[in-house]
Amino acid sequence: MELVVRNLTVARGGVPVLVGLGFRLAPGGVVMLRGPNGSGKTTLLRTLAGLQPPMDGEISLPPETIAYAAHADGLKSQLTVTENLAFWAAVHGTRDIEAALVAMNLASLRDRPAANLSAGQKRRLGLARLLVTGRPFWLLDEPTVSLDTASVALFAEAVGAHVAGGGAALIATHIDLGMEAEVFDVGPFKADPDTPAGSGAFDRDFDAAFDGAIQ
C-alpha cells in the first residue's frame, strides 16, 4: 500500500491554493514537503489527512492508515505525560507507551502534568503520540518547532526507525533532518489567481466540525 496523489487541487474556504499535484509515497520512504510560508503545505497535509475535502483529484490512501501531527501538540494539560500517551494509545488500540517515552526522552518526565512542561517538552510529547498510533503513514507539519538541536536529532531517529520498520513519512519542514529523502516543492503547483473558486460551504462546515478535535 502506498500514498498516491493524482491531479489534486486543494483549497481553503473554497479558494484553490494548489492545483494539479501528483506524487507517490511508498512504505520505507520519506518525502520532504518544501515551499515558502503560505504556499499551501498545511492545506495539502490537512487534505491528505482527511480533515478537509479536496476540490479535485484523487488520494488513494485510506485515512485510517494516517497519523497527522499539526502545529498544535494535542495534549490534555491536566494529564501527566504517561496519561496523555496512554490516552492516545487507547484511542488507537495500542498499549505499549514505554518505547515512545524512551524515544522522545520523556521517561524522566512521565509523572509530570503536561501543563508543567516546557514548550520543547510539550512538542516532544506531542510527537511521541505518533509512536503509539500504530499507523504507517505519518503526515507532519513543521514537527521541529520549539525543539532544540538534541531533540531534533531524537525526532529524526524516531522517523528513521519508523521508516526502517516499513512506515513512511511526509514532512513539511525547512530543517535538514539529515536523512535520505525525496523533496517535493509545492511552488510550481500554486493556483493561478484566476482559478475559479468553489462555494466553500462544505469546506467551512467540515473545518468547523473538526478543527481542534483531531490532532
PDB file of C-alpha atoms in Angstrom:
ATOM      1  CA  MET A   1       0.000   0.000   0.000  1.00  0.00           C
ATOM      2  CA  GLU A   2       1.286   3.464  -0.898  1.00  0.00           C
ATOM      3  CA  LEU A   3       0.065   7.032  -0.892  1.00  0.00           C
ATOM      4  CA  VAL A   4      -0.762   8.053  -4.457  1.00  0.00           C
ATOM      5  CA  VAL A   5      -1.872  11.596  -5.251  1.00  0.00           C
ATOM      6  CA  ARG A   6      -3.178  12.326  -8.746  1.00  0.00           C
ATOM      7  CA  ASN A   7      -4.092  15.708 -10.238  1.00  0.00           C
ATOM      8  CA  LEU A   8      -5.024  17.030  -6.798  1.00  0.00           C
ATOM      9  CA  THR A   9      -6.433  20.506  -6.215  1.00  0.00           C
ATOM     10  CA  VAL A  10      -6.623  21.687  -2.610  1.00  0.00           C
ATOM     11  CA  ALA A  11      -8.470  24.734  -1.383  1.00  0.00           C
ATOM     12  CA  ARG A  12      -9.069  26.830   1.692  1.00  0.00           C
ATOM     13  CA  GLY A  13     -12.516  28.392   2.109  1.00  0.00           C
ATOM     14  CA  GLY A  14     -13.386  27.331  -1.413  1.00  0.00           C
ATOM     15  CA  VAL A  15     -10.412  29.177  -2.934  1.00  0.00           C
ATOM     16  CA  PRO A  16      -7.883  26.951  -4.777  1.00  0.00           C
ATOM     17  CA  VAL A  17      -4.427  27.022  -3.230  1.00  0.00           C
ATOM     18  CA  LEU A  18      -2.534  24.269  -5.080  1.00  0.00           C
ATOM     19  CA  VAL A  19      -3.547  22.763  -8.422  1.00  0.00           C
ATOM     20  CA  GLY A  20      -2.548  19.615 -10.307  1.00  0.00           C
ATOM     21  CA  LEU A  21      -0.470  17.985  -7.571  1.00  0.00           C
ATOM     22  CA  GLY A  22       0.811  14.483  -8.147  1.00  0.00           C
ATOM     23  CA  PHE A  23       3.288  12.292  -6.260  1.00  0.00           C
ATOM     24  CA  ARG A  24       3.747   8.902  -4.596  1.00  0.00           C
ATOM     25  CA  LEU A  25       4.978   7.865  -1.164  1.00  0.00           C
ATOM     26  CA  ALA A  26       5.717   4.176  -0.678  1.00  0.00           C
ATOM     27  CA  PRO A  27       6.451   2.276   2.557  1.00  0.00           C
ATOM     28  CA  GLY A  28      10.041   2.892   3.617  1.00  0.00           C
ATOM     29  CA  GLY A  29      10.042   6.343   2.015  1.00  0.00           C
ATOM     30  CA  VAL A  30      10.378   9.903   3.265  1.00  0.00           C
ATOM     31  CA  VAL A  31       9.250  12.965   1.317  1.00  0.00           C
ATOM     32  CA  MET A  32      10.188  16.463   2.435  1.00  0.00           C
ATOM     33  CA  LEU A  33       7.478  18.952   1.539  1.00  0.00           C
ATOM     34  CA  ARG A  34       9.012  22.297   0.674  1.00  0.00           C
ATOM     35  CA  GLY A  35       7.710  25.741  -0.196  1.00  0.00           C
ATOM     36  CA  PRO A  36       7.648  29.233   1.303  1.00  0.00           C
ATOM     37  CA  ASN A  37       5.355  30.144   4.177  1.00  0.00           C
ATOM     38  CA  GLY A  38       1.786  30.467   2.962  1.00  0.00           C
ATOM     39  CA  SER A  39       2.370  28.324  -0.110  1.00  0.00           C
ATOM     40  CA  GLY A  40      -0.227  25.704   0.860  1.00  0.00           C
ATOM     41  CA  LYS A  41       1.763  22.982   2.629  1.00  0.00           C
ATOM     42  CA  THR A  42      -0.559  22.888   5.641  1.00  0.00           C
ATOM     43  CA  THR A  43      -3.646  22.891   3.420  1.00  0.00           C
ATOM     44  CA  LEU A  44      -2.207  19.965   1.468  1.00  0.00           C
ATOM     45  CA  LEU A  45      -1.430  17.969   4.616  1.00  0.00           C
ATOM     46  CA  ARG A  46      -4.881  18.636   6.091  1.00  0.00           C
ATOM     47  CA  THR A  47      -6.460  17.445   2.856  1.00  0.00           C
ATOM     48  CA  LEU A  48      -4.360  14.283   2.737  1.00  0.00           C
ATOM     49  CA  ALA A  49      -5.250  13.600   6.376  1.00  0.00           C
ATOM     50  CA  GLY A  50      -8.956  13.810   5.591  1.00  0.00           C
ATOM     51  CA  LEU A  51      -9.579  16.947   7.648  1.00  0.00           C
ATOM     52  CA  GLN A  52     -10.900  18.843   4.644  1.00  0.00           C
ATOM     53  CA  PRO A  53     -12.110  17.665   1.233  1.00  0.00           C
ATOM     54  CA  PRO A  54     -10.089  18.065  -1.969  1.00  0.00           C
ATOM     55  CA  MET A  55     -11.533  20.339  -4.633  1.00  0.00           C
ATOM     56  CA  ASP A  56     -10.478  17.907  -7.348  1.00  0.00           C
ATOM     57  CA  GLY A  57      -8.252  14.900  -7.947  1.00  0.00           C
ATOM     58  CA  GLU A  58      -7.599  11.620  -6.199  1.00  0.00           C
ATOM     59  CA  ILE A  59      -5.969  10.488  -2.941  1.00  0.00           C
ATOM     60  CA  SER A  60      -5.531   6.730  -2.774  1.00  0.00           C
ATOM     61  CA  LEU A  61      -4.604   6.228   0.883  1.00  0.00           C
ATOM     62  CA  PRO A  62      -7.326   5.323   3.446  1.00  0.00           C
ATOM     63  CA  PRO A  63      -7.455   7.891   6.299  1.00  0.00           C
ATOM     64  CA  GLU A  64      -7.231   5.139   8.920  1.00  0.00           C
ATOM     65  CA  THR A  65      -3.633   4.462   7.861  1.00  0.00           C
ATOM     66  CA  ILE A  66      -2.584   8.058   8.571  1.00  0.00           C
ATOM     67  CA  ALA A  67      -1.239   9.752  11.701  1.00  0.00           C
ATOM     68  CA  TYR A  68      -1.226  13.541  11.393  1.00  0.00           C
ATOM     69  CA  ALA A  69       0.805  15.883  13.590  1.00  0.00           C
ATOM     70  CA  ALA A  70      -0.249  19.505  13.200  1.00  0.00           C
ATOM     71  CA  HIS A  71       1.033  22.718  14.756  1.00  0.00           C
ATOM     72  CA  ALA A  72      -0.907  22.064  17.968  1.00  0.00           C
ATOM     73  CA  ASP A  73       0.540  19.445  20.308  1.00  0.00           C
ATOM     74  CA  GLY A  74      -2.892  17.935  21.077  1.00  0.00           C
ATOM     75  CA  LEU A  75      -2.272  17.479  24.805  1.00  0.00           C
ATOM     76  CA  LYS A  76      -4.552  17.451  27.827  1.00  0.00           C
ATOM     77  CA  SER A  77      -2.810  19.884  30.174  1.00  0.00           C
ATOM     78  CA  GLN A  78      -4.239  18.370  33.376  1.00  0.00           C
ATOM     79  CA  LEU A  79      -2.981  14.874  32.494  1.00  0.00           C
ATOM     80  CA  THR A  80       0.550  13.643  33.081  1.00  0.00           C
ATOM     81  CA  VAL A  81       2.934  12.660  30.311  1.00  0.00           C
ATOM     82  CA  THR A  82       2.080   8.987  30.883  1.00  0.00           C
ATOM     83  CA  GLU A  83      -1.655   9.643  30.985  1.00  0.00           C
ATOM     84  CA  ASN A  84      -1.554  11.642  27.759  1.00  0.00           C
ATOM     85  CA  LEU A  85       0.265   8.884  25.903  1.00  0.00           C
ATOM     86  CA  ALA A  86      -1.911   6.169  27.435  1.00  0.00           C
ATOM     87  CA  PHE A  87      -4.997   8.045  26.262  1.00  0.00           C
ATOM     88  CA  TRP A  88      -3.787   8.210  22.663  1.00  0.00           C
ATOM     89  CA  ALA A  89      -2.607   4.608  22.760  1.00  0.00           C
ATOM     90  CA  ALA A  90      -6.089   3.538  23.877  1.00  0.00           C
ATOM     91  CA  VAL A  91      -7.709   5.611  21.120  1.00  0.00           C
ATOM     92  CA  HIS A  92      -5.638   3.768  18.531  1.00  0.00           C
ATOM     93  CA  GLY A  93      -5.960   0.344  20.107  1.00  0.00           C
ATOM     94  CA  THR A  94      -2.363   0.015  21.272  1.00  0.00           C
ATOM     95  CA  ARG A  95      -0.962  -0.347  24.784  1.00  0.00           C
ATOM     96  CA  ASP A  96       2.815  -0.052  24.972  1.00  0.00           C
ATOM     97  CA  ILE A  97       3.918   3.533  25.599  1.00  0.00           C
ATOM     98  CA  GLU A  98       7.365   2.811  27.071  1.00  0.00           C
ATOM     99  CA  ALA A  99       9.135   2.808  23.707  1.00  0.00           C
ATOM    100  CA  ALA A 100       7.626   6.209  22.906  1.00  0.00           C
ATOM    101  CA  LEU A 101       8.704   7.632  26.274  1.00  0.00           C
ATOM    102  CA  VAL A 102      12.274   6.477  25.699  1.00  0.00           C
ATOM    103  CA  ALA A 103      12.432   7.500  22.049  1.00  0.00           C
ATOM    104  CA  MET A 104      11.473  11.102  22.817  1.00  0.00           C
ATOM    105  CA  ASN A 105      13.430  11.317  26.094  1.00  0.00           C
ATOM    106  CA  LEU A 106      10.320  11.635  28.265  1.00  0.00           C
ATOM    107  CA  ALA A 107      10.820   8.762  30.715  1.00  0.00           C
ATOM    108  CA  SER A 108      12.066  11.027  33.500  1.00  0.00           C
ATOM    109  CA  LEU A 109       9.023  13.278  32.998  1.00  0.00           C
ATOM    110  CA  ARG A 110       6.431  10.514  32.984  1.00  0.00           C
ATOM    111  CA  ASP A 111       4.592  11.751  36.091  1.00  0.00           C
ATOM    112  CA  ARG A 112       4.709  15.463  35.273  1.00  0.00           C
ATOM    113  CA  PRO A 113       1.459  17.171  34.193  1.00  0.00           C
ATOM    114  CA  ALA A 114       1.602  18.425  30.629  1.00  0.00           C
ATOM    115  CA  ALA A 115       0.776  21.920  31.904  1.00  0.00           C
ATOM    116  CA  ASN A 116       4.149  21.986  33.682  1.00  0.00           C
ATOM    117  CA  LEU A 117       6.239  21.042  30.634  1.00  0.00           C
ATOM    118  CA  SER A 118       8.363  23.464  28.658  1.00  0.00           C
ATOM    119  CA  ALA A 119       7.428  24.257  25.055  1.00  0.00           C
ATOM    120  CA  GLY A 120      10.040  21.822  23.786  1.00  0.00           C
ATOM    121  CA  GLN A 121       8.939  19.072  26.162  1.00  0.00           C
ATOM    122  CA  LYS A 122       5.316  19.538  25.088  1.00  0.00           C
ATOM    123  CA  ARG A 123       6.385  19.264  21.475  1.00  0.00           C
ATOM    124  CA  ARG A 124       8.279  16.029  22.180  1.00  0.00           C
ATOM    125  CA  LEU A 125       5.223  14.624  23.926  1.00  0.00           C
ATOM    126  CA  GLY A 126       3.013  15.663  21.020  1.00  0.00           C
ATOM    127  CA  LEU A 127       5.323  13.876  18.600  1.00  0.00           C
ATOM    128  CA  ALA A 128       5.549  10.825  20.870  1.00  0.00           C
ATOM    129  CA  ARG A 129       1.855  10.295  20.160  1.00  0.00           C
ATOM    130  CA  LEU A 130       2.854   9.224  16.638  1.00  0.00           C
ATOM    131  CA  LEU A 131       4.727   6.271  18.088  1.00  0.00           C
ATOM    132  CA  VAL A 132       1.650   4.852  19.825  1.00  0.00           C
ATOM    133  CA  THR A 133      -0.790   5.145  16.919  1.00  0.00           C
ATOM    134  CA  GLY A 134       0.400   2.049  15.080  1.00  0.00           C
ATOM    135  CA  ARG A 135      -0.338   3.871  11.821  1.00  0.00           C
ATOM    136  CA  PRO A 136       2.143   3.500   8.944  1.00  0.00           C
ATOM    137  CA  PHE A 137       1.868   6.887   7.188  1.00  0.00           C
ATOM    138  CA  TRP A 138       2.945   9.963   9.127  1.00  0.00           C
ATOM    139  CA  LEU A 139       1.961  13.417   7.857  1.00  0.00           C
ATOM    140  CA  LEU A 140       3.966  16.018   9.770  1.00  0.00           C
ATOM    141  CA  ASP A 141       3.532  19.786   9.664  1.00  0.00           C
ATOM    142  CA  GLU A 142       6.663  21.626  10.863  1.00  0.00           C
ATOM    143  CA  PRO A 143       7.309  18.978  13.546  1.00  0.00           C
ATOM    144  CA  THR A 144      10.573  20.502  14.816  1.00  0.00           C
ATOM    145  CA  VAL A 145       9.066  23.792  16.020  1.00  0.00           C
ATOM    146  CA  SER A 146      10.199  24.500  19.632  1.00  0.00           C
ATOM    147  CA  LEU A 147      12.750  21.647  19.538  1.00  0.00           C
ATOM    148  CA  ASP A 148      16.408  22.180  20.368  1.00  0.00           C
ATOM    149  CA  THR A 149      19.189  20.521  18.390  1.00  0.00           C
ATOM    150  CA  ALA A 150      19.270  17.399  20.556  1.00  0.00           C
ATOM    151  CA  SER A 151      15.505  16.965  20.337  1.00  0.00           C
ATOM    152  CA  VAL A 152      15.548  17.408  16.562  1.00  0.00           C
ATOM    153  CA  ALA A 153      18.065  14.553  16.441  1.00  0.00           C
ATOM    154  CA  LEU A 154      15.769  12.393  18.618  1.00  0.00           C
ATOM    155  CA  PHE A 155      12.873  13.102  16.305  1.00  0.00           C
ATOM    156  CA  ALA A 156      14.946  12.278  13.218  1.00  0.00           C
ATOM    157  CA  GLU A 157      15.939   8.960  14.827  1.00  0.00           C
ATOM    158  CA  ALA A 158      12.268   8.189  15.535  1.00  0.00           C
ATOM    159  CA  VAL A 159      11.340   8.876  11.917  1.00  0.00           C
ATOM    160  CA  GLY A 160      14.265   6.744  10.744  1.00  0.00           C
ATOM    161  CA  ALA A 161      13.165   3.827  12.923  1.00  0.00           C
ATOM    162  CA  HIS A 162       9.569   4.179  11.722  1.00  0.00           C
ATOM    163  CA  VAL A 163      10.644   4.119   8.080  1.00  0.00           C
ATOM    164  CA  ALA A 164      13.051   1.234   8.630  1.00  0.00           C
ATOM    165  CA  GLY A 165      10.117  -0.731  10.036  1.00  0.00           C
ATOM    166  CA  GLY A 166       8.085  -0.240   6.870  1.00  0.00           C
ATOM    167  CA  GLY A 167       6.434   3.077   7.664  1.00  0.00           C
ATOM    168  CA  ALA A 168       6.548   6.261   5.603  1.00  0.00           C
ATOM    169  CA  ALA A 169       6.612   9.985   6.320  1.00  0.00           C
ATOM    170  CA  LEU A 170       5.613  13.164   4.515  1.00  0.00           C
ATOM    171  CA  ILE A 171       7.191  16.093   6.359  1.00  0.00           C
ATOM    172  CA  ALA A 172       6.709  19.815   5.822  1.00  0.00           C
ATOM    173  CA  THR A 173       9.889  21.361   7.189  1.00  0.00           C
ATOM    174  CA  HIS A 174      12.630  23.844   6.391  1.00  0.00           C
ATOM    175  CA  ILE A 175      15.072  21.911   8.608  1.00  0.00           C
ATOM    176  CA  ASP A 176      17.613  19.420   7.287  1.00  0.00           C
ATOM    177  CA  LEU A 177      16.916  16.290   9.294  1.00  0.00           C
ATOM    178  CA  GLY A 178      19.981  14.515   7.959  1.00  0.00           C
ATOM    179  CA  MET A 179      18.094  11.629   6.397  1.00  0.00           C
ATOM    180  CA  GLU A 180      17.727  10.311   2.895  1.00  0.00           C
ATOM    181  CA  ALA A 181      14.538  11.723   1.438  1.00  0.00           C
ATOM    182  CA  GLU A 182      12.881  12.920  -1.728  1.00  0.00           C
ATOM    183  CA  VAL A 183      11.965  16.595  -1.942  1.00  0.00           C
ATOM    184  CA  PHE A 184       8.593  17.747  -3.250  1.00  0.00           C
ATOM    185  CA  ASP A 185       8.318  21.505  -3.831  1.00  0.00           C
ATOM    186  CA  VAL A 186       4.733  22.784  -3.910  1.00  0.00           C
ATOM    187  CA  GLY A 187       5.773  26.067  -5.533  1.00  0.00           C
ATOM    188  CA  PRO A 188       5.163  25.019  -9.158  1.00  0.00           C
ATOM    189  CA  PHE A 189       1.607  23.980  -8.245  1.00  0.00           C
ATOM    190  CA  LYS A 190       0.478  27.301  -6.831  1.00  0.00           C
ATOM    191  CA  ALA A 191      -3.014  28.119  -8.058  1.00  0.00           C
ATOM    192  CA  ASP A 192      -3.492  30.873 -10.614  1.00  0.00           C
ATOM    193  CA  PRO A 193      -5.371  33.796  -9.019  1.00  0.00           C
ATOM    194  CA  ASP A 194      -7.933  33.482 -11.819  1.00  0.00           C
ATOM    195  CA  THR A 195      -8.728  29.827 -10.979  1.00  0.00           C
ATOM    196  CA  PRO A 196     -12.492  29.681 -10.284  1.00  0.00           C
ATOM    197  CA  ALA A 197     -13.361  29.314  -6.624  1.00  0.00           C
ATOM    198  CA  GLY A 198     -15.914  26.882  -5.274  1.00  0.00           C
ATOM    199  CA  SER A 199     -18.647  27.836  -2.867  1.00  0.00           C
ATOM    200  CA  GLY A 200     -16.501  26.706   0.065  1.00  0.00           C
ATOM    201  CA  ALA A 201     -19.594  25.814   2.069  1.00  0.00           C
ATOM    202  CA  PHE A 202     -18.664  22.166   2.594  1.00  0.00           C
ATOM    203  CA  ASP A 203     -15.060  23.143   3.319  1.00  0.00           C
ATOM    204  CA  ARG A 204     -16.097  25.610   6.010  1.00  0.00           C
ATOM    205  CA  ASP A 205     -18.642  23.268   7.593  1.00  0.00           C
ATOM    206  CA  PHE A 206     -16.116  20.431   7.647  1.00  0.00           C
ATOM    207  CA  ASP A 207     -13.454  22.639   9.239  1.00  0.00           C
ATOM    208  CA  ALA A 208     -15.865  23.956  11.865  1.00  0.00           C
ATOM    209  CA  ALA A 209     -16.750  20.413  12.892  1.00  0.00           C
ATOM    210  CA  PHE A 210     -13.240  19.059  13.098  1.00  0.00           C
ATOM    211  CA  ASP A 211     -10.797  21.902  13.840  1.00  0.00           C
ATOM    212  CA  GLY A 212      -9.198  21.205  17.196  1.00  0.00           C
ATOM    213  CA  ALA A 213     -10.952  17.869  17.574  1.00  0.00           C
ATOM    214  CA  ILE A 214      -8.328  15.819  15.736  1.00  0.00           C
ATOM    215  CA  GLN A 215      -4.604  16.404  16.013  1.00  0.00           C
TER     216      GLN A 215
END
